[in-house]
XYZ file of C-alpha atoms in Angstrom:
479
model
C 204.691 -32.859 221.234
C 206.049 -36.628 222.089
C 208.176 -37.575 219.748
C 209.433 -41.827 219.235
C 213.017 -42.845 219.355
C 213.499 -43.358 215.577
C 211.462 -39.510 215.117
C 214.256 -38.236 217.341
C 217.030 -39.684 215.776
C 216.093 -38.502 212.154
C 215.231 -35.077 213.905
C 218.911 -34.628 214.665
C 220.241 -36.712 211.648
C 218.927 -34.221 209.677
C 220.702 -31.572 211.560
C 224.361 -33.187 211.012
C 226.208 -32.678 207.947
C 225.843 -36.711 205.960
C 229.343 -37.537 206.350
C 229.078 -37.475 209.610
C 226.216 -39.675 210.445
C 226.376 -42.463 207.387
C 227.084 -45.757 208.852
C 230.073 -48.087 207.569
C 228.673 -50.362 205.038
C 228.627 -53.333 207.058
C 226.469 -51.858 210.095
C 224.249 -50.489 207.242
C 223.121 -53.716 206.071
C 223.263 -54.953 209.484
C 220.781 -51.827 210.085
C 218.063 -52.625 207.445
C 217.772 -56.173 208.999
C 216.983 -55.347 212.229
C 214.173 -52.767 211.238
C 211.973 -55.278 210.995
C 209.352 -55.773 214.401
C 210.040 -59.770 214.258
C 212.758 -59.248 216.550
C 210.940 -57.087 219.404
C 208.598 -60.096 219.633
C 210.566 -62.147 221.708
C 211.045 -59.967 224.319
C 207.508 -59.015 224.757
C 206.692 -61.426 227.417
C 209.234 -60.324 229.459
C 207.990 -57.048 229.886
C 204.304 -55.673 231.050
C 202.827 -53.290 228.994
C 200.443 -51.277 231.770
C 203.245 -51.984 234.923
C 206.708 -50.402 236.000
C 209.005 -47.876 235.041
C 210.246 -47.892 231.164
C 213.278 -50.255 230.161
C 215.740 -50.017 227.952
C 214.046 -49.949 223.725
C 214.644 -53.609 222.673
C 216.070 -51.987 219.442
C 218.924 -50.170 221.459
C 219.742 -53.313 223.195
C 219.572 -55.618 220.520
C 221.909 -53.613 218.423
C 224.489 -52.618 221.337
C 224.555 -56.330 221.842
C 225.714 -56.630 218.115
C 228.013 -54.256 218.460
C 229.322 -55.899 221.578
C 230.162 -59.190 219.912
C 231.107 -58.108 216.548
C 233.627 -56.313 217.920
C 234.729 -58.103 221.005
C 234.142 -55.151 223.620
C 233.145 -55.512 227.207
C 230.062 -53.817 228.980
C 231.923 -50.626 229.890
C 233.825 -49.942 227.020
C 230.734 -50.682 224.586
C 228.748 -48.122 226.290
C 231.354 -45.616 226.022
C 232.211 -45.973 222.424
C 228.629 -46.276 221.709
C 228.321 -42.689 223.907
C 231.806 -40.958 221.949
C 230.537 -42.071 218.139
C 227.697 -40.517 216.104
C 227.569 -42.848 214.076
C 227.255 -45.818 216.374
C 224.199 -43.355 218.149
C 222.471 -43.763 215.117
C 222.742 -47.001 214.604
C 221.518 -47.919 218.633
C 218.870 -45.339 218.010
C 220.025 -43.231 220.531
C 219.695 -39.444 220.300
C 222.797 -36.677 220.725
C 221.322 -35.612 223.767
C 219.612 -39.643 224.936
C 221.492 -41.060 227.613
C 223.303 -44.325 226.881
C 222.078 -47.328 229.120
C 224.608 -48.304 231.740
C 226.167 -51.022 231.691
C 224.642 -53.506 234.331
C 221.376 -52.807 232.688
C 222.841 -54.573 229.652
C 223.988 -57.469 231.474
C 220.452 -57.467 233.705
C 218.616 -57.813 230.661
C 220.345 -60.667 229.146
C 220.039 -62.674 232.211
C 216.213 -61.354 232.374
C 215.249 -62.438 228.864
C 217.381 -65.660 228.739
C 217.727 -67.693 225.971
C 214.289 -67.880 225.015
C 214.866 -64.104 223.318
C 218.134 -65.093 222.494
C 217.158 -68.323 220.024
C 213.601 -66.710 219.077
C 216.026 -63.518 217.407
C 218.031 -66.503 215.690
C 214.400 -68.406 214.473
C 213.208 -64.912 213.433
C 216.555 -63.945 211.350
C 216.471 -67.108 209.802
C 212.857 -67.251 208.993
C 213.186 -63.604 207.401
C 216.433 -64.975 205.292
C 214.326 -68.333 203.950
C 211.458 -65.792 203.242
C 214.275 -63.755 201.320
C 215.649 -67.110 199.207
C 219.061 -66.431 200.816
C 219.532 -69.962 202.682
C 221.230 -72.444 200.767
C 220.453 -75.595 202.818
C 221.608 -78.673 199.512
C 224.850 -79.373 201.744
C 225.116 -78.874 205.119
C 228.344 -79.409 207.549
C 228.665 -80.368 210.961
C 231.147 -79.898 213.831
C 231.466 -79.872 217.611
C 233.693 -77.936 219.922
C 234.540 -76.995 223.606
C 233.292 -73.265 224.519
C 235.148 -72.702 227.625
C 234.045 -71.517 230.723
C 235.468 -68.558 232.971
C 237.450 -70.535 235.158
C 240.568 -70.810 235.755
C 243.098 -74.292 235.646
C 240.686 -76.530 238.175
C 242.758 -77.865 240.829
C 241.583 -79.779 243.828
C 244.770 -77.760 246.126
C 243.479 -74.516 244.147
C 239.734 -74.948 244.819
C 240.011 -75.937 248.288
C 242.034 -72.515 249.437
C 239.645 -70.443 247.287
C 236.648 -72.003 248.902
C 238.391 -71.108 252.400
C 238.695 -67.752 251.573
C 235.436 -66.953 250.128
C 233.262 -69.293 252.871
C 235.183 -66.309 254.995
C 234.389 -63.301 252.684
C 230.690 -64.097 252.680
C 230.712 -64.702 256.060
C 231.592 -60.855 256.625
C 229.401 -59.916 254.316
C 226.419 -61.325 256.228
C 227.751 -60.237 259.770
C 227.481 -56.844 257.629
C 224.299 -57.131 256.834
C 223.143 -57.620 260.101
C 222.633 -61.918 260.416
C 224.195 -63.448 262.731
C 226.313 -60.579 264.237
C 227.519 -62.908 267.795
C 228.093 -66.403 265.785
C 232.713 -66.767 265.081
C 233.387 -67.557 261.980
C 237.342 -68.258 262.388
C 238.955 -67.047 259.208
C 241.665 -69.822 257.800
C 242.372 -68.386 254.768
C 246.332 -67.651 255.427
C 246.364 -71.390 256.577
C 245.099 -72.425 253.527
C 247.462 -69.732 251.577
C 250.186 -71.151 253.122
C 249.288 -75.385 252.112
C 248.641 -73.973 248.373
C 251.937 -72.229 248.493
C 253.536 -75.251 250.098
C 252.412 -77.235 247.048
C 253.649 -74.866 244.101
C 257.364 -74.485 245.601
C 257.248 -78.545 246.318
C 256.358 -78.874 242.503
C 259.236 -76.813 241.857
C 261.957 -79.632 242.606
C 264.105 -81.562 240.100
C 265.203 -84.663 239.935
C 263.464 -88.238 240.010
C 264.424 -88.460 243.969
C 262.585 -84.412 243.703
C 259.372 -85.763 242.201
C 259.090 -88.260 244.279
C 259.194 -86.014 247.437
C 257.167 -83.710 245.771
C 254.435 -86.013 244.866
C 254.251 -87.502 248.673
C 254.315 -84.085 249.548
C 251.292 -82.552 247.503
C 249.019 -85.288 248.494
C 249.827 -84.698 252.199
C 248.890 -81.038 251.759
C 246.305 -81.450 249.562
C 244.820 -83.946 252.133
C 245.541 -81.339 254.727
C 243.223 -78.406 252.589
C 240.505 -80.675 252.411
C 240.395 -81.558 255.909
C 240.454 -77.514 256.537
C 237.786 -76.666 253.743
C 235.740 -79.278 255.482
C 236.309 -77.682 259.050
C 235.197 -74.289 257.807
C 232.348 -75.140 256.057
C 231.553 -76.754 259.070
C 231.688 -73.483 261.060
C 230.418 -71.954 258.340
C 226.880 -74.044 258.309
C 226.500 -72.627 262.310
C 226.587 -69.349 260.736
C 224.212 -69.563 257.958
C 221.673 -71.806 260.688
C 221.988 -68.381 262.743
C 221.880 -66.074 259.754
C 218.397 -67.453 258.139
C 216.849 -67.155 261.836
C 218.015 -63.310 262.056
C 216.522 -63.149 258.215
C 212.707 -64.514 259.085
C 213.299 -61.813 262.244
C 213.919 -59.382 259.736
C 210.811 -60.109 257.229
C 208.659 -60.444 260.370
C 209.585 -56.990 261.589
C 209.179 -56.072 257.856
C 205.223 -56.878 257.753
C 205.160 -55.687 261.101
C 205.867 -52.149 259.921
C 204.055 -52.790 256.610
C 200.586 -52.882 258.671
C 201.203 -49.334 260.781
C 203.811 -46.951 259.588
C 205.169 -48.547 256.317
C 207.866 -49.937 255.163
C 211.696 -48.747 255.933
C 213.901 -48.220 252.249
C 217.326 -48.705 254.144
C 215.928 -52.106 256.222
C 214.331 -53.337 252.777
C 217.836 -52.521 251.382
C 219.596 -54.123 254.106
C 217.604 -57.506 254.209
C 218.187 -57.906 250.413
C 222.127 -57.636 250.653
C 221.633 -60.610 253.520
C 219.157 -62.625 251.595
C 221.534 -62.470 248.681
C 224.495 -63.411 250.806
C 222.776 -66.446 252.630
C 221.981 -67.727 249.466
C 225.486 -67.526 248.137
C 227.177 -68.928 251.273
C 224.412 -72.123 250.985
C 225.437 -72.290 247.491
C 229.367 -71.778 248.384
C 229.216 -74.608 251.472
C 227.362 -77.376 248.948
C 229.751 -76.883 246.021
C 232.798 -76.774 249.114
C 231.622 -79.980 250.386
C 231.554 -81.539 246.607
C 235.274 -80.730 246.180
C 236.392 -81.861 249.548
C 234.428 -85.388 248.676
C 235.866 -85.087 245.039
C 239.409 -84.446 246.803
C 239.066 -87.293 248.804
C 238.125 -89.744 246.343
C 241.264 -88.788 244.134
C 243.656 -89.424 247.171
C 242.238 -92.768 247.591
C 243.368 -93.194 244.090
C 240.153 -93.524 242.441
C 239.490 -90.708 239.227
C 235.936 -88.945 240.078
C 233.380 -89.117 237.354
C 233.836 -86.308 234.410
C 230.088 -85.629 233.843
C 229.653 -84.717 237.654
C 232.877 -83.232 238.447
C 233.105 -79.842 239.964
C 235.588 -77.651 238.479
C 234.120 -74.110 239.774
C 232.933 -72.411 242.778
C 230.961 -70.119 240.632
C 230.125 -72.118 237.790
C 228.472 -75.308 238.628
C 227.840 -76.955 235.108
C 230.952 -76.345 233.824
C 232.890 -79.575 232.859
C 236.008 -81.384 231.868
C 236.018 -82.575 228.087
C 238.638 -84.165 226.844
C 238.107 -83.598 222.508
C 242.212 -84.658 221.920
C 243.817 -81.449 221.068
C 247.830 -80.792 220.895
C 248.251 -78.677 223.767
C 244.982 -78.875 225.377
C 243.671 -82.438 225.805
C 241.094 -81.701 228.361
C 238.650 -78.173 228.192
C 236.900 -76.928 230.728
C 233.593 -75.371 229.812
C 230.491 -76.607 227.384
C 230.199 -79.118 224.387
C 228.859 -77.248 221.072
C 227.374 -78.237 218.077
C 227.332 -76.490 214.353
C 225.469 -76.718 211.659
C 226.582 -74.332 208.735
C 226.044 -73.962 204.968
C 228.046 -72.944 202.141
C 227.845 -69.264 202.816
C 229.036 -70.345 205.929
C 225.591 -68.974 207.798
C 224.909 -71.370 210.912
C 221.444 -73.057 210.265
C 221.556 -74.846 214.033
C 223.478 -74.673 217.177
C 223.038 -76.401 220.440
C 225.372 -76.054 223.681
C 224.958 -78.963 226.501
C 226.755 -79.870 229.609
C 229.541 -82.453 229.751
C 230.883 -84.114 226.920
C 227.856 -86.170 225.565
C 228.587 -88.253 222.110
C 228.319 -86.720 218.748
C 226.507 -89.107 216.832
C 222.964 -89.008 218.438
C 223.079 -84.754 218.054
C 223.179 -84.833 214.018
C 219.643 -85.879 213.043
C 217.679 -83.634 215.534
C 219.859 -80.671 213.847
C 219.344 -81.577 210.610
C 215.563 -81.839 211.400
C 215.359 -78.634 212.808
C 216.900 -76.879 209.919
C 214.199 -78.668 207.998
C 211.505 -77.207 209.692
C 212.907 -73.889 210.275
C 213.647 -73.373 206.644
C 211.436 -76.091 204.931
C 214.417 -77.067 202.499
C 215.444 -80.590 202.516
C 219.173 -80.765 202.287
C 220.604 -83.160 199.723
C 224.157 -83.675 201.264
C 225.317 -83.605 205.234
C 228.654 -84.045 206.118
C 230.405 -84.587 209.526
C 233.647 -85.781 210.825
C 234.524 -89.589 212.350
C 233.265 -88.637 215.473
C 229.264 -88.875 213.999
C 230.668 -92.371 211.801
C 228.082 -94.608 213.226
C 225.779 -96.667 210.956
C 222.295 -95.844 212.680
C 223.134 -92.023 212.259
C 223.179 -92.245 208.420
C 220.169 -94.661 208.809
C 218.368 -91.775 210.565
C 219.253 -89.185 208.085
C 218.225 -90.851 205.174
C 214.493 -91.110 207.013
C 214.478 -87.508 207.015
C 214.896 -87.433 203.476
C 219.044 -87.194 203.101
C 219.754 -88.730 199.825
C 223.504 -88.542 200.610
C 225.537 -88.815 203.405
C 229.214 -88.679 203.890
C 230.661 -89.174 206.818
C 233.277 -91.547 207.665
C 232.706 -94.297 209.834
C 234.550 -94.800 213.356
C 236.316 -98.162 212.687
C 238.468 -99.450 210.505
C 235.802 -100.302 207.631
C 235.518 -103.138 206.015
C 236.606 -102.848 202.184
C 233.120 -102.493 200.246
C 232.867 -99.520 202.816
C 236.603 -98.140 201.789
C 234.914 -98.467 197.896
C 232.612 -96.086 199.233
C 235.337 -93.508 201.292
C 237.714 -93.394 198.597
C 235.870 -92.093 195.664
C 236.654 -88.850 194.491
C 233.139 -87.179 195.382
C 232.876 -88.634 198.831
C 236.943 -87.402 199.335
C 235.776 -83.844 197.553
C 233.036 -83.811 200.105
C 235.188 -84.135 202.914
C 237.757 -82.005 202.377
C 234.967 -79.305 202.144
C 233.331 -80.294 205.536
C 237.130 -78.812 206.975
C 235.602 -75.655 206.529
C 233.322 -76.226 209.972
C 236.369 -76.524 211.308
C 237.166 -72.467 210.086
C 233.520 -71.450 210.593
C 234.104 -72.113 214.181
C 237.400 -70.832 214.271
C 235.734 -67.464 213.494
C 233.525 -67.477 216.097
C 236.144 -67.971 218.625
C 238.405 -65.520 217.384
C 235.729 -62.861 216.163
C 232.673 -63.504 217.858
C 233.359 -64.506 221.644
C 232.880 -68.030 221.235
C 236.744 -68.492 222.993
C 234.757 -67.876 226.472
C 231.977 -67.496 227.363
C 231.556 -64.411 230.173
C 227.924 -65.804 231.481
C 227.853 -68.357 234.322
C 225.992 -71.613 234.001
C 224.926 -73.935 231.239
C 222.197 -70.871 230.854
C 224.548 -68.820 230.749
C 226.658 -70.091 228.044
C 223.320 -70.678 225.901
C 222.548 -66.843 226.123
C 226.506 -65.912 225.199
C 226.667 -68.136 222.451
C 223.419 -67.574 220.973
C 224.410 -63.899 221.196
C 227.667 -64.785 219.380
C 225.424 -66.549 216.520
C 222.975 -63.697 216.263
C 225.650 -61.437 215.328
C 227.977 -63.723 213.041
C 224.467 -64.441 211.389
C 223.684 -60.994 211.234
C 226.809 -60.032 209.191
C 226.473 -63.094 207.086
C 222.943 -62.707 205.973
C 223.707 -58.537 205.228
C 226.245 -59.368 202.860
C 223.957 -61.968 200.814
C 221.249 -59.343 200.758
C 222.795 -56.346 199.852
């Protein structure tokens, strides 16, 4: 007789000795929450119910996903811990004897659901605490911070020689897959190994006499990368002109075969791994071309704009910010926003590209938390960054009766009456712990990097991040 997932497990839970299968205390609580159906929902319309093979449960995933970011482990080792422990079985709903889903299906079906799953699990976790009385929303903190990106230290010398080489990897990989087989694609990737090392032992030089050589010297080769980046991807666009005329060939012998014998696996298999590798070299020559131009512009002595800047081959929205720390005074990744109480559960976060300002982001937030917990807070708090007039103006519409947030100029001194009594200073000093609250996600929930390409991308990982830190939270005030 068919048996569900959750029959299974108990079938076999109630083989095993207790000690063996009770969960930690932590994933217990973590276990009653996500019971509840309100978090399949999201994922429903991703999925038909009549069509195609069976996925993945949503209940496995979600809570491998947990797992994943509560305890910092990557795709391969969180299916094989989940696979050695009993305990962790039960708590994905997996059986002794179910198999454990690999690891690229993990990472398929967080790009497949997006973050339209992602931030409908957040709404529903949140709605299910407010139905619970757990939110405290009377004073409410706000922050913003960098979430990096996967790149590495941006530089134009740096970019330029990676493009070279991987314009000339993809290029083989189409010639493999059968486009384009006659068109040369000449292969300059020692030349441009050979410019970037130039540059590195020419920054190596003492001496004021040194720099100064080394300076002339590192434009020169820098100019000389661009002018080869710009060559190839030249070349490159002969190739890819050939490539998509081999590909229609291809779909047209395709339908062809569709109509009398039917269609060839291996040639369907084939045409795929050159469809996906035109599309990357198209993608690969535009962002080439940006850095060349970006190059360019820099030698002539002009800075190119930060908010369209290209600072990846493989992420495109990634960005320089510049947020003033000791150490690192310019990030490279995503601007974030939090919103957190005094339990330290985060009500609202956002994540946008570049660095826009902080001020105009406060008021939506706070009106979101409004509606998704239908609390009014009494106090919000923020640093100098959100110290603009018109931004406690717009909070006190919403209902704010205080507001404490200092203002970004030196104020005049019925405003320093106001920032130097003992509540608004009190106040202050708590809105510092924002400051911690995202501390902890960096350092416990992934929120140091995020591992997901894109300004999509970084949406999904960080609303994954929040899920889980939310997750914990919210267990402890209920149990």
């Amino acid at each position: 007789m068919f048996r569900t997932r959750a029959e299974q497990v108990k079938a076999w839970e109630a083989a095993l000795p207790a000690e063996v299968v009770r969960l930690p205390e932590e994933l217990a609580r973590v276990d009653s929450l996500l019971d509840d159906p309100v978090f399949f929902a999201p994922f429903a319309p991703f999925f038909d119910p009549r069509i195609g093979r069976p996925s993945t449960p949503m209940e496995t995933y979600l809570r491998m996903m947990f797992l994943k970011f509560r305890y910092r482990l990557g795709y391969e080792s969180l299916c094989r811990e989940v696979a050695d422990s009993i305990s962790w079985r039960r708590f994905c709903r997996i059986p002794l004897d179910g198999q454990v889903p690999h690891p690229t299906t993990l990472m398929k079906l967080s790009t497949r659901c997006g973050t339209a799953a992602v931030d409908g699990c957040n709404e529903a976790l949140l709605a299910k605490a407010a139905d619970a009385k757990l939110l405290r929303t009377a004073r409410l903190r706000a922050d913003t911070t960098v979430v990096p990106a996967d790149v590495a230290y941006p530089t134009d010398s740096g970019l330029l020689a990676r493009a070279v080489r991987r314009i000339a990897a993809t290029g083989r990989r189409i010639q493999a897959a059968g486009g384009a087989t006659r068109t040369r694609l000449r292969d300059r990737s020692r030349a441009a190994g050979r410019r970037a090392h130039g540059i590195a032992a020419k920054l190596r030089l003492r001496g004021s006499a040194g720099r100064d050589e080394a300076q002339a010297t590192v434009r020169r080769i820098t100019g000389e990368l661009a002018e080869l980046a710009e060559r190839t991807a030249a070349d490159a666009e002969r190739l890819l002109t050939n490539a998509r005329r081999a590909l229609r060939r291809a779909r047209a012998t395709a339908a062809d075969l569709a109509a009398g014998s039917g269609p060839n696996a291996s040639a369907g298999r084939r045409r795929g791994r050159l469809q996906r590798a035109v599309d990357d070299l198209a993608e690969l020559l535009a962002a080439t071309r940006k850095i060349a131009a970006q190059t360019r512009q820099r030698l002539a002595g002009t800075t190119p704009d930060g908010a369209s800047r290209r600072v990846s081959l493989h992420d495109p929205d990634a960005r320089p910010i510049a947020k003033g720390r000791l150490g690192r005074p310019v990030e490279f990744g995503y601007k974030a926003q939090v919103l957190d109480n005094v339990d330290g559960v985060v009500l609202d976060h956002t994540v946008d590209q570049g660095n826009p300002p902080d001020a105009p982001q406060l008021a939506p937030a706070v009106a979101r938390v409004i509606a998704r917990t239908g609390q009014r807070p009494r106090t919000v708090t923020a640093d100098r960054g959100y110290g603009e007039a018109r931004v406690e103006d717009d909070l006190h519409d919403l209902g704010i009766r205080t507001v404490v947030i200092p203002r970004k100029s030196k104020p005049g001194k019925a405003r320093q009456t106001v920032e130097h009594r003992p509540g608004f200073r009190k106040t202050i000093k708590w809105r510092t712990g924002c400051e911690g609250r995202i501390s902890s996600l960096k350092r416990g929930y992934g929120w140091d990097r995020t591992r997901i390409d894109g300004l999509k991308g970084a949406r999904i990982w960080t609303g994954q991040a929040v899920l889980a830190h939310n997750l914990v939270k919210i267990g402890a005030l209920a149990g």
